[in-house]
CSV table of C-alpha atoms and ligand atoms in Angstrom, one decimal:
chain,number,residue,atom,x,y,z
K,1,UNK,CA,142.8,111.9,93.2
K,2,UNK,CA,140.4,110.2,90.8
K,3,UNK,CA,137.2,109.6,92.7
K,4,UNK,CA,135.4,107.6,90.0
K,5,UNK,CA,132.9,105.3,91.7
K,6,UNK,CA,133.6,101.6,91.2
K,7,UNK,CA,130.8,99.3,90.2
K,8,UNK,CA,130.7,95.6,89.4
K,9,UNK,CA,128.9,96.0,86.1
K,10,UNK,CA,127.4,98.7,83.9
K,11,UNK,CA,124.7,98.5,81.2
K,12,UNK,CA,125.4,101.2,78.6
K,13,UNK,CA,122.7,102.8,76.5
K,14,UNK,CA,119.7,100.9,77.8
K,15,UNK,CA,116.1,102.0,76.9
K,16,UNK,CA,113.8,101.3,79.8
K,17,UNK,CA,110.0,101.7,80.0
K,18,UNK,CA,110.4,105.0,81.9
K,19,UNK,CA,113.3,106.3,79.8
K,20,UNK,CA,112.9,106.1,76.0
K,21,UNK,CA,116.2,108.0,75.9
K,22,UNK,CA,119.1,105.5,76.4
K,23,UNK,CA,120.6,105.6,79.9
K,24,UNK,CA,123.3,103.7,81.9
K,25,UNK,CA,122.5,101.3,84.7
K,26,UNK,CA,125.2,100.6,87.2
K,27,UNK,CA,125.2,97.5,89.4
K,28,UNK,CA,127.1,97.0,92.7
K,29,UNK,CA,126.7,94.1,95.1
K,30,UNK,CA,123.9,92.6,93.0
K,31,UNK,CA,121.8,95.7,93.3
K,32,UNK,CA,121.1,98.6,91.0
K,33,UNK,CA,123.3,101.4,92.3
K,34,UNK,CA,122.9,104.3,89.9
K,35,UNK,CA,120.7,105.0,86.8
K,36,UNK,CA,121.9,108.0,84.8
K,37,UNK,CA,123.1,109.0,81.3
K,38,UNK,CA,126.8,108.8,80.4
K,39,UNK,CA,128.0,107.5,83.7
K,40,UNK,CA,131.8,107.9,84.2
K,41,UNK,CA,133.0,104.9,86.2
K,42,UNK,CA,135.2,101.8,86.3
K,43,UNK,CA,133.3,98.6,85.6
K,44,UNK,CA,132.8,95.7,83.3
K,45,UNK,CA,130.5,97.1,80.5
K,46,UNK,CA,127.7,95.7,78.5
K,47,UNK,CA,126.6,97.9,75.6
K,48,UNK,CA,122.8,97.4,75.2
K,49,UNK,CA,122.9,99.7,72.1
K,50,UNK,CA,119.5,101.3,72.6
K,51,UNK,CA,117.6,98.0,73.2
K,52,UNK,CA,114.9,97.6,75.8
K,53,UNK,CA,115.9,96.5,79.3
K,54,UNK,CA,113.2,95.1,81.6
K,55,UNK,CA,113.3,93.9,85.2
K,56,UNK,CA,112.3,90.4,83.9
K,57,UNK,CA,108.9,88.9,83.4
K,58,UNK,CA,106.8,87.8,86.4
K,59,UNK,CA,104.8,84.6,86.0
K,60,UNK,CA,102.1,84.8,88.7
K,61,UNK,CA,100.5,81.5,87.9
K,62,UNK,CA,102.0,78.3,86.6
K,63,UNK,CA,101.9,74.6,87.5
K,64,UNK,CA,105.4,73.2,87.4
K,65,UNK,CA,104.4,70.0,89.1
K,66,UNK,CA,102.1,68.8,86.4
K,67,UNK,CA,103.9,70.2,83.3
K,68,UNK,CA,105.3,68.0,80.5
K,69,UNK,CA,102.9,65.1,80.7
K,70,UNK,CA,101.9,64.8,77.1
K,71,UNK,CA,104.0,61.7,76.4
K,72,UNK,CA,102.1,59.7,79.1
K,73,UNK,CA,98.5,60.7,78.8
K,74,UNK,CA,97.4,59.6,75.3
K,75,UNK,CA,95.1,61.7,73.3
K,76,UNK,CA,92.8,63.7,75.6
K,77,UNK,CA,90.4,66.1,73.9
K,78,UNK,CA,88.0,67.2,76.6
K,79,UNK,CA,87.0,70.0,78.9
K,80,UNK,CA,88.1,71.0,82.4
K,81,UNK,CA,86.9,68.0,84.2
K,82,UNK,CA,88.4,65.5,81.7
K,83,UNK,CA,91.8,67.3,82.2
K,84,UNK,CA,91.5,67.1,86.0
K,85,UNK,CA,90.6,63.4,85.9
K,86,UNK,CA,93.5,62.6,83.5
K,87,UNK,CA,96.0,64.3,85.7
K,88,UNK,CA,94.5,62.8,88.9
K,89,UNK,CA,95.1,59.4,87.5
K,90,UNK,CA,98.7,60.1,86.5
K,91,UNK,CA,99.5,61.9,89.8
K,92,UNK,CA,99.5,58.7,91.8
K,93,UNK,CA,102.6,57.6,90.0
K,94,UNK,CA,104.5,60.9,90.3
K,95,UNK,CA,107.8,60.6,92.2
K,96,UNK,CA,109.9,63.4,93.6
K,97,UNK,CA,112.5,62.8,90.9
K,98,UNK,CA,109.9,62.8,88.2
K,99,UNK,CA,108.3,66.1,89.3
K,100,UNK,CA,111.8,67.7,89.7
K,101,UNK,CA,112.8,66.6,86.2
K,102,UNK,CA,109.7,67.9,84.5
K,103,UNK,CA,109.6,71.1,86.6
K,104,UNK,CA,113.3,71.9,85.9
K,105,UNK,CA,112.7,71.6,82.1
K,106,UNK,CA,110.0,74.3,82.3
K,107,UNK,CA,111.8,76.5,84.8
K,108,UNK,CA,114.9,76.5,82.5
K,109,UNK,CA,112.7,77.5,79.5
K,110,UNK,CA,111.1,80.3,81.6
K,111,UNK,CA,114.6,81.6,82.6
K,112,UNK,CA,115.9,81.8,79.1
K,113,UNK,CA,112.7,83.6,78.1
K,114,UNK,CA,113.4,86.2,80.6
K,115,UNK,CA,111.3,85.3,83.6
K,116,UNK,CA,112.9,86.4,86.9
K,117,UNK,CA,110.0,85.8,89.4
K,118,UNK,CA,107.4,83.1,89.5
K,119,UNK,CA,104.6,81.8,91.6
K,120,UNK,CA,103.9,78.1,91.0
K,121,UNK,CA,100.9,76.3,92.3
K,122,UNK,CA,101.6,72.9,93.8
K,123,UNK,CA,98.9,70.2,94.3
K,124,UNK,CA,98.6,68.8,97.8
K,125,UNK,CA,96.2,66.0,98.5
K,126,UNK,CA,96.2,62.4,99.8
K,127,UNK,CA,97.1,60.9,96.3
K,128,UNK,CA,100.2,63.0,95.7
K,129,UNK,CA,100.9,63.7,99.4
K,130,UNK,CA,103.9,66.0,99.7
K,131,UNK,CA,106.0,64.5,96.9
K,132,UNK,CA,105.4,67.3,94.4
K,133,UNK,CA,105.9,69.8,97.1
K,134,UNK,CA,109.3,68.4,98.1
K,135,UNK,CA,110.4,68.4,94.4
K,136,UNK,CA,109.3,72.0,93.9
K,137,UNK,CA,111.0,73.1,97.1
K,138,UNK,CA,114.2,71.6,95.7
K,139,UNK,CA,113.7,73.4,92.4
K,140,UNK,CA,113.3,76.7,94.3
K,141,UNK,CA,116.6,76.1,96.1
K,142,UNK,CA,118.5,74.8,93.0
K,143,UNK,CA,117.4,77.6,90.6
K,144,UNK,CA,117.6,80.5,93.1
K,145,UNK,CA,120.6,81.8,91.1
K,146,UNK,CA,118.3,82.6,88.2
K,147,UNK,CA,114.7,83.0,89.5
K,148,UNK,CA,112.7,83.7,92.6
K,149,UNK,CA,110.2,80.9,92.9
K,150,UNK,CA,107.2,81.2,95.3
K,151,UNK,CA,105.2,78.1,96.3
K,152,UNK,CA,101.4,78.3,96.4
K,153,UNK,CA,100.0,75.1,97.9
K,154,UNK,CA,96.5,74.0,96.9
K,155,UNK,CA,94.0,71.2,96.8
K,156,UNK,CA,93.1,70.8,93.1
K,157,UNK,CA,90.5,68.1,93.6
K,158,UNK,CA,88.5,69.7,96.4
K,159,UNK,CA,89.0,70.0,100.2
K,160,UNK,CA,85.9,69.3,102.2
K,161,UNK,CA,85.2,66.2,100.0
K,162,UNK,CA,88.8,64.9,100.3
K,163,UNK,CA,89.6,63.6,103.8
K,164,UNK,CA,93.2,64.2,104.7
K,165,UNK,CA,93.8,67.1,102.3
K,166,UNK,CA,93.5,69.8,104.9
K,167,UNK,CA,96.1,68.1,107.2
K,168,UNK,CA,98.5,67.9,104.3
K,169,UNK,CA,98.0,71.5,103.4
K,170,UNK,CA,98.8,72.5,107.0
K,171,UNK,CA,101.9,70.4,106.9
K,172,UNK,CA,103.0,72.2,103.6
K,173,UNK,CA,102.3,75.6,105.1
K,174,UNK,CA,104.4,74.7,108.1
K,175,UNK,CA,107.3,73.7,105.9
K,176,UNK,CA,107.7,76.2,103.1
K,177,UNK,CA,104.3,76.9,101.5
K,178,UNK,CA,104.3,80.6,100.9
K,179,UNK,CA,100.8,81.2,99.5
K,180,UNK,CA,97.6,79.1,99.8
K,181,UNK,CA,95.4,78.3,96.8
K,182,UNK,CA,92.1,76.6,96.2
K,183,UNK,CA,89.7,75.3,93.7
K,184,UNK,CA,86.2,75.7,95.0
K,185,UNK,CA,84.6,74.5,91.7
K,186,UNK,CA,85.9,71.0,92.3
K,187,UNK,CA,84.5,70.9,95.9
K,188,UNK,CA,81.1,69.5,96.8
K,189,UNK,CA,80.8,72.5,99.2
K,190,UNK,CA,82.5,75.5,97.5
K,191,UNK,CA,81.6,78.0,100.1
K,192,UNK,CA,83.1,75.8,102.9
K,193,UNK,CA,86.2,75.3,100.7
K,194,UNK,CA,86.6,79.1,100.4
K,195,UNK,CA,86.0,79.6,104.2
K,196,UNK,CA,88.6,76.9,105.1
K,197,UNK,CA,91.2,78.4,102.7
K,198,UNK,CA,90.8,81.8,104.2
K,199,UNK,CA,91.0,80.4,107.7
K,200,UNK,CA,94.3,78.7,106.9
K,201,UNK,CA,95.6,81.9,105.1
K,202,UNK,CA,94.9,83.9,108.2
K,203,UNK,CA,96.4,81.3,110.5
K,204,UNK,CA,99.6,81.2,108.6
K,205,UNK,CA,99.6,84.8,107.4
K,206,UNK,CA,99.9,84.0,103.7
K,207,UNK,CA,98.2,85.4,100.6
K,208,UNK,CA,95.4,83.6,98.8
K,209,UNK,CA,95.4,82.6,95.1
K,210,UNK,CA,92.3,80.7,94.0
K,211,UNK,CA,91.2,79.0,90.8
K,212,UNK,CA,87.7,80.5,90.3
K,213,UNK,CA,84.7,80.8,88.0
K,214,UNK,CA,86.2,78.7,85.2
K,215,UNK,CA,83.4,78.3,82.8
K,216,UNK,CA,81.2,80.5,80.6
K,217,UNK,CA,77.9,80.3,82.6
K,218,UNK,CA,77.4,83.7,84.3
K,219,UNK,CA,74.2,82.5,86.1
K,220,UNK,CA,76.2,81.5,89.1
K,221,UNK,CA,79.6,82.5,90.5
K,222,UNK,CA,81.9,82.1,93.6
K,223,UNK,CA,83.3,85.6,93.2
K,224,UNK,CA,81.0,87.3,95.6
K,225,UNK,CA,81.9,84.9,98.4
K,226,UNK,CA,85.6,85.5,97.7
K,227,UNK,CA,85.2,89.3,97.8
K,228,UNK,CA,83.1,89.0,101.0
K,229,UNK,CA,85.7,86.8,102.7
K,230,UNK,CA,88.5,89.1,101.6
K,231,UNK,CA,86.8,92.2,103.2
K,232,UNK,CA,85.7,90.3,106.3
K,233,UNK,CA,89.3,89.3,107.0
K,234,UNK,CA,90.9,92.6,105.9
K,235,UNK,CA,92.7,90.7,103.1
K,236,UNK,CA,92.4,93.4,100.4
K,237,UNK,CA,95.5,93.3,98.2
K,238,UNK,CA,96.3,89.8,99.2
K,239,UNK,CA,93.9,87.7,97.2
K,240,UNK,CA,94.0,86.7,93.5
K,241,UNK,CA,91.6,84.6,91.4
K,242,UNK,CA,92.8,82.7,88.3
K,243,UNK,CA,90.7,82.2,85.1
K,244,UNK,CA,87.5,84.2,86.0
K,245,UNK,CA,86.3,83.3,82.5
K,246,UNK,CA,82.7,83.8,83.5
K,247,UNK,CA,83.4,87.5,83.2
K,248,UNK,CA,84.0,87.1,79.5
K,249,UNK,CA,80.5,85.9,79.1
K,250,UNK,CA,78.9,89.1,80.4
K,251,UNK,CA,77.8,92.0,78.3
K,252,UNK,CA,79.2,95.4,79.2
K,253,UNK,CA,76.2,96.5,81.3
K,254,UNK,CA,76.4,93.4,83.5
K,255,UNK,CA,80.2,93.4,83.7
K,256,UNK,CA,80.2,96.7,85.6
K,257,UNK,CA,79.0,95.4,88.9
K,258,UNK,CA,81.5,92.5,89.4
K,259,UNK,CA,84.3,94.8,88.1
K,260,UNK,CA,83.5,97.4,90.7
K,261,UNK,CA,83.2,94.7,93.3
K,262,UNK,CA,86.6,93.2,92.5
K,263,UNK,CA,88.2,96.7,92.5
K,264,UNK,CA,86.6,97.7,95.8
K,265,UNK,CA,87.5,94.5,97.6
K,266,UNK,CA,91.1,94.5,96.3
K,267,UNK,CA,90.8,91.0,94.6
K,268,UNK,CA,93.1,90.6,91.7
K,269,UNK,CA,92.4,88.6,88.5
K,270,UNK,CA,94.9,86.4,86.6
K,271,UNK,CA,93.9,85.6,83.0
K,272,UNK,CA,95.4,82.4,81.6
K,273,UNK,CA,95.0,82.7,77.9
K,274,UNK,CA,96.5,79.4,76.7
K,275,UNK,CA,94.3,77.3,79.0
K,276,UNK,CA,91.2,79.5,78.9
K,277,UNK,CA,91.2,79.5,75.1
K,278,UNK,CA,91.9,75.8,74.9
K,279,UNK,CA,89.2,74.6,77.3
K,280,UNK,CA,86.4,77.1,77.1
K,281,UNK,CA,83.5,77.1,74.6
K,282,UNK,CA,83.8,73.4,73.8
K,283,UNK,CA,80.1,73.0,73.4
K,284,UNK,CA,80.0,75.2,70.4
K,285,UNK,CA,80.4,73.8,66.9
K,286,UNK,CA,80.9,77.2,65.3
K,287,UNK,CA,81.3,80.8,66.3
K,288,UNK,CA,83.2,79.4,69.3
K,289,UNK,CA,83.4,81.9,72.2
K,290,UNK,CA,87.0,82.7,73.2
K,291,UNK,CA,86.3,82.5,76.9
K,292,UNK,CA,89.1,85.1,77.5
K,293,UNK,CA,88.4,87.7,80.2
K,294,UNK,CA,89.8,91.1,79.0
K,295,UNK,CA,92.4,91.8,81.7
K,296,UNK,CA,93.6,95.1,80.3
K,297,UNK,CA,90.0,96.5,80.3
K,298,UNK,CA,89.5,95.4,84.0
K,299,UNK,CA,92.8,97.2,84.8
K,300,UNK,CA,91.3,100.4,83.3
K,301,UNK,CA,88.5,100.0,85.8
K,302,UNK,CA,90.7,99.6,88.8
K,303,UNK,CA,91.1,95.8,89.0
K,304,UNK,CA,94.7,94.5,89.5
K,305,UNK,CA,95.3,91.9,86.8
K,306,UNK,CA,98.0,89.7,85.3
K,307,UNK,CA,98.4,87.4,82.4
K,308,UNK,CA,100.2,84.1,83.2
K,309,UNK,CA,101.3,80.8,81.8
K,310,UNK,CA,99.2,78.3,83.9
K,311,UNK,CA,99.8,74.8,82.3
K,312,UNK,CA,102.5,73.7,79.9
K,313,UNK,CA,102.2,70.5,77.8
K,314,UNK,CA,99.5,68.6,79.7
K,315,UNK,CA,95.8,67.8,79.2
K,316,UNK,CA,94.8,71.3,80.4
K,317,UNK,CA,97.0,72.9,77.7
K,318,UNK,CA,99.0,70.8,75.3
K,319,UNK,CA,101.2,73.8,74.3
K,320,UNK,CA,103.7,75.9,76.0
K,321,UNK,CA,107.2,77.2,76.1
K,322,UNK,CA,106.9,79.2,79.4
K,323,UNK,CA,107.5,82.5,77.5
K,324,UNK,CA,105.5,85.3,79.1
K,325,UNK,CA,106.4,87.6,76.2
K,326,UNK,CA,104.8,85.2,73.8
K,327,UNK,CA,101.8,84.9,76.2
K,328,UNK,CA,101.3,88.7,76.3
K,329,UNK,CA,101.6,88.8,72.5
K,330,UNK,CA,99.0,86.0,72.3
K,331,UNK,CA,96.7,87.7,74.7
K,332,UNK,CA,97.0,91.1,72.9
K,333,UNK,CA,96.1,89.4,69.6
K,334,UNK,CA,93.2,87.4,70.9
K,335,UNK,CA,91.9,90.3,73.0
K,336,UNK,CA,92.1,92.5,69.9
K,337,UNK,CA,94.1,95.1,71.8
K,338,UNK,CA,94.8,98.3,70.0
K,339,UNK,CA,98.3,99.6,69.5
K,340,UNK,CA,97.7,102.2,72.2
K,341,UNK,CA,97.0,99.3,74.6
K,342,UNK,CA,100.2,97.3,73.9
K,343,UNK,CA,102.0,99.0,76.8
K,344,UNK,CA,99.2,97.9,79.1
K,345,UNK,CA,99.6,94.3,77.8
K,346,UNK,CA,103.3,94.3,78.7
K,347,UNK,CA,102.3,95.6,82.2
K,348,UNK,CA,100.2,92.4,82.5
K,349,UNK,CA,103.4,90.2,82.5
K,350,UNK,CA,105.7,92.6,84.4
K,351,UNK,CA,104.6,95.4,86.8
K,352,UNK,CA,101.1,94.1,87.6
K,353,UNK,CA,101.9,90.5,88.5
K,354,UNK,CA,104.7,91.9,90.6
K,355,UNK,CA,102.1,93.9,92.5
K,356,UNK,CA,99.8,90.9,92.6
K,357,UNK,CA,102.5,88.9,94.3
K,358,UNK,CA,103.3,91.8,96.6
K,359,UNK,CA,106.9,91.9,95.4
K,360,UNK,CA,108.3,95.1,96.9
K,361,UNK,CA,111.7,95.0,95.3
K,362,UNK,CA,110.8,94.6,91.6
K,363,UNK,CA,111.7,97.1,88.9
K,364,UNK,CA,114.6,98.9,87.4
K,365,UNK,CA,115.1,101.3,90.2
K,366,UNK,CA,118.0,102.2,92.5
K,367,UNK,CA,118.2,99.8,95.5
K,368,UNK,CA,116.4,96.9,93.8
K,369,UNK,CA,118.1,93.7,92.9
K,370,UNK,CA,119.8,94.0,89.5
K,371,UNK,CA,117.3,91.6,87.7
K,372,UNK,CA,117.6,92.8,84.1
K,373,UNK,CA,116.7,91.2,80.8
K,374,UNK,CA,117.4,92.7,77.4
K,375,UNK,CA,115.0,92.4,74.5
K,376,UNK,CA,116.0,92.9,70.8
K,377,UNK,CA,113.6,95.8,70.4
K,378,UNK,CA,113.5,99.5,71.4
K,379,UNK,CA,110.2,100.0,73.3
K,380,UNK,CA,107.5,98.3,75.4
K,381,UNK,CA,104.8,98.4,72.6
K,382,UNK,CA,107.2,97.0,70.1
K,383,UNK,CA,108.0,94.1,72.5
K,384,UNK,CA,104.3,93.1,72.3
K,385,UNK,CA,104.0,93.8,68.6
K,386,UNK,CA,107.3,92.2,67.3
K,387,UNK,CA,107.8,89.3,69.8
K,388,UNK,CA,111.6,90.0,69.8
K,389,UNK,CA,114.3,87.7,71.1
K,390,UNK,CA,115.3,88.0,74.7
K,391,UNK,CA,119.0,88.4,74.2
K,392,UNK,CA,120.3,88.1,77.8
K,393,UNK,CA,119.3,88.0,81.4
K,394,UNK,CA,120.8,88.9,84.7
K,395,UNK,CA,119.7,87.9,88.3
K,396,UNK,CA,121.1,90.1,91.1
K,397,UNK,CA,123.7,91.4,88.6
K,398,UNK,CA,125.0,88.0,87.5
K,399,UNK,CA,124.4,86.9,83.9
K,400,UNK,CA,122.3,83.8,83.8
K,401,UNK,CA,121.8,83.3,80.0
K,402,UNK,CA,122.6,84.7,76.6
K,403,UNK,CA,120.9,84.2,73.2
K,404,UNK,CA,122.7,85.1,70.0
K,405,UNK,CA,120.9,87.0,67.3
K,406,UNK,CA,120.4,84.9,64.2
K,407,UNK,CA,123.0,85.3,61.4
K,408,UNK,CA,122.0,85.3,57.8
K,409,UNK,CA,124.4,83.8,55.2
K,410,UNK,CA,123.5,85.3,51.8
K,411,UNK,CA,125.4,83.9,48.8
K,412,UNK,CA,128.8,85.6,48.3
A,501,LIG,ZN1,96.1,77.1,87.4
């Protein structure tokens, strides 16, 4: 009797980051069942033809609730505080339907660019209340067929200076908030802000993801306090900081100490190239500093890092298509990464943010969900160099999108 194993789907001739020689990936029950060359079995087949298969991109830091605001904010050409003020004014008028509509636009673009996991920050304060939170919870539910969305609730405009914000944060953490964020630099008492966020994190047993050190003045920093709190509470591996642009202002000899500190305390760093490059260095009239912390160099020194989208089409960043491959290419270009470092740049939008988010079932490996995207290229470094099309994507073994390769029509 023929004992060929039956699978739901099989990807033929896929190159993966661990296998430059094409292999087959079999899927059963939404999970990866077997990875082997020339599998003999009964299943629907997709011939990947030597192209690169990835387990999807992981966006560890995005703001779905305040995306796509360009049409309603006029021409804002300022720094960080101008952007915060502009969004604070618009936020009062946000409705659940409005946040849902704008967020769904971005989430759909992320899906068709191959993102399979995402952590979105959601602003919680007395002006917006829980309206954005309710909208993003609905997005999480309605797009679960294509993407795993994790909600990080945070007070963008401060905590100790904003009566009512903490109570709302607690309400959100009781009702679906999965991570707690913060923004100490907008608080009148940054250390108390950090202390309160860590208190809530422990109380609800959630990870911490703070906006931190977002300027180019290295004479002061909140990083030491975050590392201290992380160690005090045994939170190593559960804390991330976004931006950390101050590190880009340090010469190599002064960068060593904070790098070692971050590595030792298990605090991860998320670099947000589009926003960091757009908002930093605005005092300069020429020789403008990039304000981009070199994530791949920090990784070499033991710090867990990711590169992420942050803002899309709003006063913080009036650009964006939610493509993490484009962001990694952009990062590699601006960071002047060498060809030998392109693989590390791809890690910054795949493996490393998955670790940062403590996702334990990510990757093309037997037993993991069959989250697979296929790129029109043949290796990790070429994905960064060529910015290839993402041709198709699968979530738990079900196809969620397809993109056709362009066709040329030369004259007959
Ligand atoms: Zn952010």
